[in-house]
Amino acid sequence: MRVVREPEPDGNGRQVPTTAIFLDASTCPIGCSMCDLHQFTVDAPTPLGSIPDQIRQALAGSDQNGWVKLYNSGNFFDPRSIPPDDYREIAELCTPFERIIVENHPRFGGRRMQRFQKFLRQPLEVAVGLESVQPRWLARMQKKMTRDDFDQYASELHRQSADLRVFLIVGVPGVTVAEAIRWARLSVRHAVRCGARHISLIPARRGNGWGNSIDPLPQLSLDDWQEMQRAAIQDADGAASVTIDLWDFESENPQMERLREVNLSQQPDPKTHAVEH
């Protein structure tokens, strides 16, 4: 278990202190080809009480305000990873926070999500790895879902009054920088149409090996990232915050500060937009 504290845009010009807790939990059964999160999981089912214990330890002695992310390197509503009998205690531990953000795959747990929501006093946001709307790329990632599956899940979240956060991977092995950016922008537009409140653009990494592909990943420069960030925010047209995952970037580069500033300064229109399919 590790903890990261950093500000995040709330979509209305405010920077919200956010506590991200990376929980030690059972391995995700999906096995996406680009994902490296399996390194931080365990093979056995997560023991009952382990997740609340980790949250309690992560929050000890810290300010409990703003938002909290409960990321388990898999799917929050997979009972092998997060035991449902822990839901009540998890919710109680997170009571001081304004928003709870979890990650999940559309294959898992609509009814379990409803059960968890009954214990919450604040909004629930579910982060979903759409990754790309390019169907061949989605198949290469071995996501075990289609774009239609994502769309249906987005609609279900909307019906259950849960907010949607979307993760998008920029590029796959063997494509050009221009193609990676083009499909990232198309994916941003699709995520917005599906009601995303926040969209995170993530640089493609070797991860789980991409099916042993030997093709190189597209290497975007910081100039490329800046231009894509500007264009993607324009594509979102005020309906969602669009940020770039900066964790793997060189922090000393002056352009990094500009990317970070744009991540935090977005002020989308807080209007309610319909989920379209």
GROMACS .gro file of C-alpha atoms in nm:
model
  277
    1MET     CA    1   0.000   0.000   0.000
    2ARG     CA    2   0.124   0.348  -0.084
    3VAL     CA    3  -0.028   0.695  -0.062
    4VAL     CA    4   0.003   0.997  -0.292
    5ARG     CA    5  -0.139   1.339  -0.205
    6GLU     CA    6  -0.181   1.592  -0.483
    7PRO     CA    7  -0.430   1.858  -0.598
    8GLU     CA    8  -0.680   1.789  -0.873
    9PRO     CA    9  -0.915   2.016  -1.071
   10ASP     CA   10  -1.280   1.989  -0.971
   11GLY     CA   11  -1.409   2.123  -1.304
   12ASN     CA   12  -1.517   2.456  -1.160
   13GLY     CA   13  -1.182   2.629  -1.126
   14ARG     CA   14  -1.107   2.490  -0.781
   15GLN     CA   15  -0.807   2.272  -0.690
   16VAL     CA   16  -0.915   1.994  -0.456
   17PRO     CA   17  -0.667   1.818  -0.226
   18THR     CA   18  -0.683   1.453  -0.325
   19THR     CA   19  -0.554   1.148  -0.140
   20ALA     CA   20  -0.482   0.848  -0.365
   21ILE     CA   21  -0.447   0.520  -0.177
   22PHE     CA   22  -0.298   0.237  -0.380
   23LEU     CA   23  -0.428  -0.071  -0.206
   24ASP     CA   24  -0.270  -0.415  -0.198
   25ALA     CA   25  -0.543  -0.644  -0.329
   26SER     CA   26  -0.604  -0.952  -0.541
   27THR     CA   27  -0.476  -0.964  -0.899
   28CYS     CA   28  -0.712  -0.836  -1.168
   29PRO     CA   29  -0.843  -1.130  -1.377
   30ILE     CA   30  -0.866  -0.928  -1.700
   31GLY     CA   31  -0.491  -0.930  -1.781
   32CYS     CA   32  -0.476  -0.634  -2.023
   33SER     CA   33  -0.167  -0.647  -2.245
   34MET     CA   34  -0.061  -0.288  -2.170
   35CYS     CA   35  -0.122  -0.292  -1.794
   36ASP     CA   36   0.163  -0.314  -1.544
   37LEU     CA   37  -0.051  -0.295  -1.231
   38HIS     CA   38  -0.028  -0.672  -1.176
   39GLN     CA   39   0.310  -0.602  -1.017
   40PHE     CA   40   0.136  -0.454  -0.714
   41THR     CA   41  -0.120  -0.728  -0.647
   42VAL     CA   42  -0.139  -1.064  -0.473
   43ASP     CA   43  -0.249  -1.398  -0.621
   44ALA     CA   44  -0.489  -1.493  -0.342
   45PRO     CA   45  -0.827  -1.337  -0.263
   46THR     CA   46  -0.796  -1.026  -0.047
   47PRO     CA   47  -0.860  -1.121   0.318
   48LEU     CA   48  -1.163  -0.974   0.489
   49GLY     CA   49  -1.062  -0.664   0.683
   50SER     CA   50  -0.738  -0.605   0.492
   51ILE     CA   51  -0.869  -0.313   0.285
   52PRO     CA   52  -1.013  -0.118   0.582
   53ASP     CA   53  -0.687  -0.177   0.769
   54GLN     CA   54  -0.487  -0.035   0.478
   55ILE     CA   55  -0.715   0.268   0.449
   56ARG     CA   56  -0.693   0.330   0.823
   57GLN     CA   57  -0.313   0.313   0.805
   58ALA     CA   58  -0.301   0.543   0.499
   59LEU     CA   59  -0.516   0.809   0.663
   60ALA     CA   60  -0.353   0.802   1.007
   61GLY     CA   61  -0.221   1.144   1.107
   62SER     CA   62  -0.317   1.313   0.779
   63ASP     CA   63  -0.569   1.576   0.682
   64GLN     CA   64  -0.887   1.401   0.574
   65ASN     CA   65  -1.044   1.651   0.340
   66GLY     CA   66  -1.106   1.692  -0.030
   67TRP     CA   67  -1.136   1.374  -0.234
   68VAL     CA   68  -1.008   1.020  -0.187
   69LYS     CA   69  -0.914   0.768  -0.456
   70LEU     CA   70  -0.927   0.400  -0.360
   71TYR     CA   71  -0.728   0.229  -0.633
   72ASN     CA   72  -0.677  -0.146  -0.602
   73SER     CA   73  -0.486  -0.215  -0.926
   74GLY     CA   74  -0.795  -0.387  -1.057
   75ASN     CA   75  -1.169  -0.365  -1.004
   76PHE     CA   76  -1.328  -0.229  -0.690
   77PHE     CA   77  -1.644  -0.433  -0.744
   78ASP     CA   78  -1.460  -0.761  -0.799
   79PRO     CA   79  -1.541  -0.947  -0.475
   80ARG     CA   80  -1.211  -1.135  -0.491
   81SER     CA   81  -1.030  -0.799  -0.475
   82ILE     CA   82  -1.255  -0.593  -0.242
   83PRO     CA   83  -1.472  -0.813  -0.016
   84PRO     CA   84  -1.829  -0.675  -0.016
   85ASP     CA   85  -1.854  -0.737   0.359
   86ASP     CA   86  -1.594  -0.459   0.397
   87TYR     CA   87  -1.803  -0.199   0.211
   88ARG     CA   88  -1.966  -0.049   0.520
   89GLU     CA   89  -1.636  -0.002   0.705
   90ILE     CA   90  -1.467   0.139   0.395
   91ALA     CA   91  -1.748   0.392   0.358
   92GLU     CA   92  -1.726   0.490   0.726
   93LEU     CA   93  -1.350   0.545   0.702
   94CYS     CA   94  -1.401   0.772   0.401
   95THR     CA   95  -1.683   0.977   0.556
   96PRO     CA   96  -1.471   1.298   0.591
   97PHE     CA   97  -1.406   1.318   0.217
   98GLU     CA   98  -1.624   1.505  -0.033
   99ARG     CA   99  -1.595   1.245  -0.310
  100ILE     CA  100  -1.487   0.880  -0.337
  101ILE     CA  101  -1.321   0.761  -0.659
  102VAL     CA  102  -1.273   0.392  -0.737
  103GLU     CA  103  -1.167   0.201  -1.048
  104ASN     CA  104  -1.365  -0.074  -1.217
  105HIS     CA  105  -1.413  -0.273  -1.538
  106PRO     CA  106  -1.764  -0.291  -1.691
  107ARG     CA  107  -1.772  -0.668  -1.634
  108PHE     CA  108  -1.790  -0.631  -1.258
  109GLY     CA  109  -2.058  -0.567  -1.006
  110GLY     CA  110  -2.351  -0.342  -1.091
  111ARG     CA  111  -2.544  -0.470  -0.790
  112ARG     CA  112  -2.236  -0.456  -0.569
  113MET     CA  113  -2.191  -0.092  -0.667
  114GLN     CA  114  -2.547  -0.020  -0.556
  115ARG     CA  115  -2.474  -0.195  -0.227
  116PHE     CA  116  -2.163   0.018  -0.172
  117GLN     CA  117  -2.348   0.339  -0.261
  118LYS     CA  118  -2.603   0.275   0.014
  119PHE     CA  119  -2.327   0.327   0.271
  120LEU     CA  120  -2.196   0.651   0.117
  121ARG     CA  121  -2.279   1.006   0.215
  122GLN     CA  122  -2.093   1.164  -0.076
  123PRO     CA  123  -2.078   1.121  -0.456
  124LEU     CA  124  -1.920   0.809  -0.599
  125GLU     CA  125  -1.703   0.836  -0.909
  126VAL     CA  126  -1.600   0.527  -1.107
  127ALA     CA  127  -1.283   0.535  -1.317
  128VAL     CA  128  -1.303   0.312  -1.624
  129GLY     CA  129  -1.023   0.225  -1.865
  130LEU     CA  130  -1.181   0.287  -2.204
  131GLU     CA  131  -0.819   0.323  -2.332
  132SER     CA  132  -0.919   0.391  -2.694
  133VAL     CA  133  -1.218   0.394  -2.926
  134GLN     CA  134  -1.000   0.243  -3.200
  135PRO     CA  135  -1.152  -0.110  -3.208
  136ARG     CA  136  -0.837  -0.287  -3.329
  137TRP     CA  137  -0.631  -0.120  -3.058
  138LEU     CA  138  -0.886  -0.213  -2.794
  139ALA     CA  139  -0.863  -0.576  -2.909
  140ARG     CA  140  -0.480  -0.563  -2.894
  141MET     CA  141  -0.505  -0.446  -2.536
  142GLN     CA  142  -0.709  -0.757  -2.451
  143LYS     CA  143  -0.954  -0.545  -2.254
  144LYS     CA  144  -1.227  -0.810  -2.279
  145MET     CA  145  -1.476  -0.539  -2.360
  146THR     CA  146  -1.594  -0.351  -2.666
  147ARG     CA  147  -1.674   0.015  -2.708
  148ASP     CA  148  -2.042  -0.078  -2.686
  149ASP     CA  149  -1.975  -0.248  -2.351
  150PHE     CA  150  -1.819   0.075  -2.226
  151ASP     CA  151  -2.110   0.282  -2.356
  152GLN     CA  152  -2.365   0.060  -2.180
  153TYR     CA  153  -2.168   0.077  -1.855
  154ALA     CA  154  -2.146   0.456  -1.880
  155SER     CA  155  -2.524   0.467  -1.916
  156GLU     CA  156  -2.561   0.240  -1.614
  157LEU     CA  157  -2.339   0.465  -1.403
  158HIS     CA  158  -2.551   0.760  -1.508
  159ARG     CA  159  -2.871   0.576  -1.407
  160GLN     CA  160  -2.721   0.498  -1.067
  161SER     CA  161  -2.609   0.859  -1.013
  162ALA     CA  162  -2.239   0.770  -1.018
  163ASP     CA  163  -1.993   0.998  -1.195
  164LEU     CA  164  -1.766   0.868  -1.471
  165ARG     CA  165  -1.390   0.915  -1.495
  166VAL     CA  166  -1.218   0.777  -1.806
  167PHE     CA  167  -0.861   0.656  -1.856
  168LEU     CA  168  -0.725   0.676  -2.213
  169ILE     CA  169  -0.396   0.526  -2.335
  170VAL     CA  170  -0.215   0.741  -2.591
  171GLY     CA  171  -0.080   0.512  -2.864
  172VAL     CA  172  -0.001   0.144  -2.916
  173PRO     CA  173   0.315  -0.024  -3.049
  174GLY     CA  174   0.388   0.042  -3.414
  175VAL     CA  175   0.184   0.359  -3.473
  176THR     CA  176   0.301   0.712  -3.547
  177VAL     CA  177   0.281   1.002  -3.306
  178ALA     CA  178   0.022   1.169  -3.531
  179GLU     CA  179  -0.197   0.858  -3.528
  180ALA     CA  180  -0.167   0.824  -3.151
  181ILE     CA  181  -0.276   1.184  -3.101
  182ARG     CA  182  -0.559   1.159  -3.354
  183TRP     CA  183  -0.715   0.858  -3.180
  184ALA     CA  184  -0.662   1.007  -2.836
  185ARG     CA  185  -0.864   1.311  -2.942
  186LEU     CA  186  -1.138   1.095  -3.093
  187SER     CA  187  -1.148   0.896  -2.769
  188VAL     CA  188  -1.178   1.216  -2.564
  189ARG     CA  189  -1.478   1.321  -2.771
  190HIS     CA  190  -1.641   0.983  -2.724
  191ALA     CA  191  -1.582   0.986  -2.348
  192VAL     CA  192  -1.743   1.330  -2.327
  193ARG     CA  193  -2.047   1.207  -2.521
  194CYS     CA  194  -2.077   0.924  -2.270
  195GLY     CA  195  -2.089   1.168  -1.979
  196ALA     CA  196  -1.731   1.161  -1.847
  197ARG     CA  197  -1.666   1.416  -1.573
  198HIS     CA  198  -1.287   1.373  -1.588
  199ILE     CA  199  -1.063   1.226  -1.860
  200SER     CA  200  -0.704   1.124  -1.794
  201LEU     CA  201  -0.461   1.079  -2.084
  202ILE     CA  202  -0.191   0.824  -2.002
  203PRO     CA  203   0.132   0.766  -2.199
  204ALA     CA  204   0.151   0.412  -2.335
  205ARG     CA  205   0.406   0.197  -2.151
  206ARG     CA  206   0.540  -0.150  -2.224
  207GLY     CA  207   0.325  -0.278  -1.938
  208ASN     CA  208   0.241  -0.646  -1.971
  209GLY     CA  209   0.428  -0.674  -2.302
  210TRP     CA  210   0.155  -0.594  -2.557
  211GLY     CA  211   0.143  -0.960  -2.657
  212ASN     CA  212   0.522  -0.970  -2.701
  213SER     CA  213   0.509  -0.701  -2.970
  214ILE     CA  214   0.855  -0.583  -3.076
  215ASP     CA  215   0.723  -0.264  -3.238
  216PRO     CA  216   0.822   0.059  -3.061
  217LEU     CA  217   0.572   0.277  -2.882
  218PRO     CA  218   0.513   0.627  -3.025
  219GLN     CA  219   0.747   0.874  -2.855
  220LEU     CA  220   0.560   1.198  -2.796
  221SER     CA  221   0.772   1.502  -2.714
  222LEU     CA  222   0.667   1.750  -2.449
  223ASP     CA  223   0.566   1.981  -2.735
  224ASP     CA  224   0.340   1.702  -2.865
  225TRP     CA  225   0.185   1.660  -2.521
  226GLN     CA  226   0.127   2.032  -2.484
  227GLU     CA  227  -0.043   2.054  -2.823
  228MET     CA  228  -0.256   1.745  -2.756
  229GLN     CA  229  -0.354   1.876  -2.413
  230ARG     CA  230  -0.468   2.206  -2.565
  231ALA     CA  231  -0.661   2.029  -2.843
  232ALA     CA  232  -0.820   1.772  -2.612
  233ILE     CA  233  -0.944   2.041  -2.374
  234GLN     CA  234  -1.093   2.219  -2.674
  235ASP     CA  235  -1.253   1.890  -2.786
  236ALA     CA  236  -1.410   1.848  -2.442
  237ASP     CA  237  -1.569   2.190  -2.487
  238GLY     CA  238  -1.620   2.257  -2.118
  239ALA     CA  239  -1.801   1.931  -2.041
  240ALA     CA  240  -1.510   1.754  -1.868
  241SER     CA  241  -1.166   1.814  -1.723
  242VAL     CA  242  -0.890   1.663  -1.937
  243THR     CA  243  -0.559   1.595  -1.764
  244ILE     CA  244  -0.234   1.424  -1.855
  245ASP     CA  245  -0.084   1.163  -1.625
  246LEU     CA  246   0.255   1.318  -1.544
  247TRP     CA  247   0.393   1.058  -1.305
  248ASP     CA  248   0.647   0.916  -1.552
  249PHE     CA  249   0.761   1.251  -1.693
  250GLU     CA  250   1.087   1.428  -1.611
  251SER     CA  251   0.984   1.672  -1.339
  252GLU     CA  252   1.267   1.922  -1.394
  253ASN     CA  253   1.174   2.021  -1.748
  254PRO     CA  254   1.019   2.373  -1.760
  255GLN     CA  255   0.748   2.250  -1.998
  256MET     CA  256   0.636   2.009  -1.728
  257GLU     CA  257   0.527   2.299  -1.512
  258ARG     CA  258   0.312   2.430  -1.795
  259LEU     CA  259   0.145   2.089  -1.838
  260ARG     CA  260   0.084   2.075  -1.464
  261GLU     CA  261  -0.061   2.427  -1.458
  262VAL     CA  262  -0.304   2.346  -1.738
  263ASN     CA  263  -0.402   2.021  -1.560
  264LEU     CA  264  -0.503   2.220  -1.253
  265SER     CA  265  -0.650   2.537  -1.402
  266GLN     CA  266  -0.932   2.399  -1.615
  267GLN     CA  267  -1.275   2.546  -1.561
  268PRO     CA  268  -1.528   2.344  -1.762
  269ASP     CA  269  -1.883   2.467  -1.767
  270PRO     CA  270  -2.060   2.288  -1.478
  271LYS     CA  271  -2.368   2.234  -1.694
  272THR     CA  272  -2.526   1.893  -1.687
  273HIS     CA  273  -2.480   1.718  -2.021
  274ALA     CA  274  -2.681   1.423  -2.145
  275VAL     CA  275  -2.536   1.079  -2.197
  276GLU     CA  276  -2.560   1.003  -2.570
  277HIS     CA  277  -2.546   0.669  -2.750
   0.00000   0.00000   0.00000
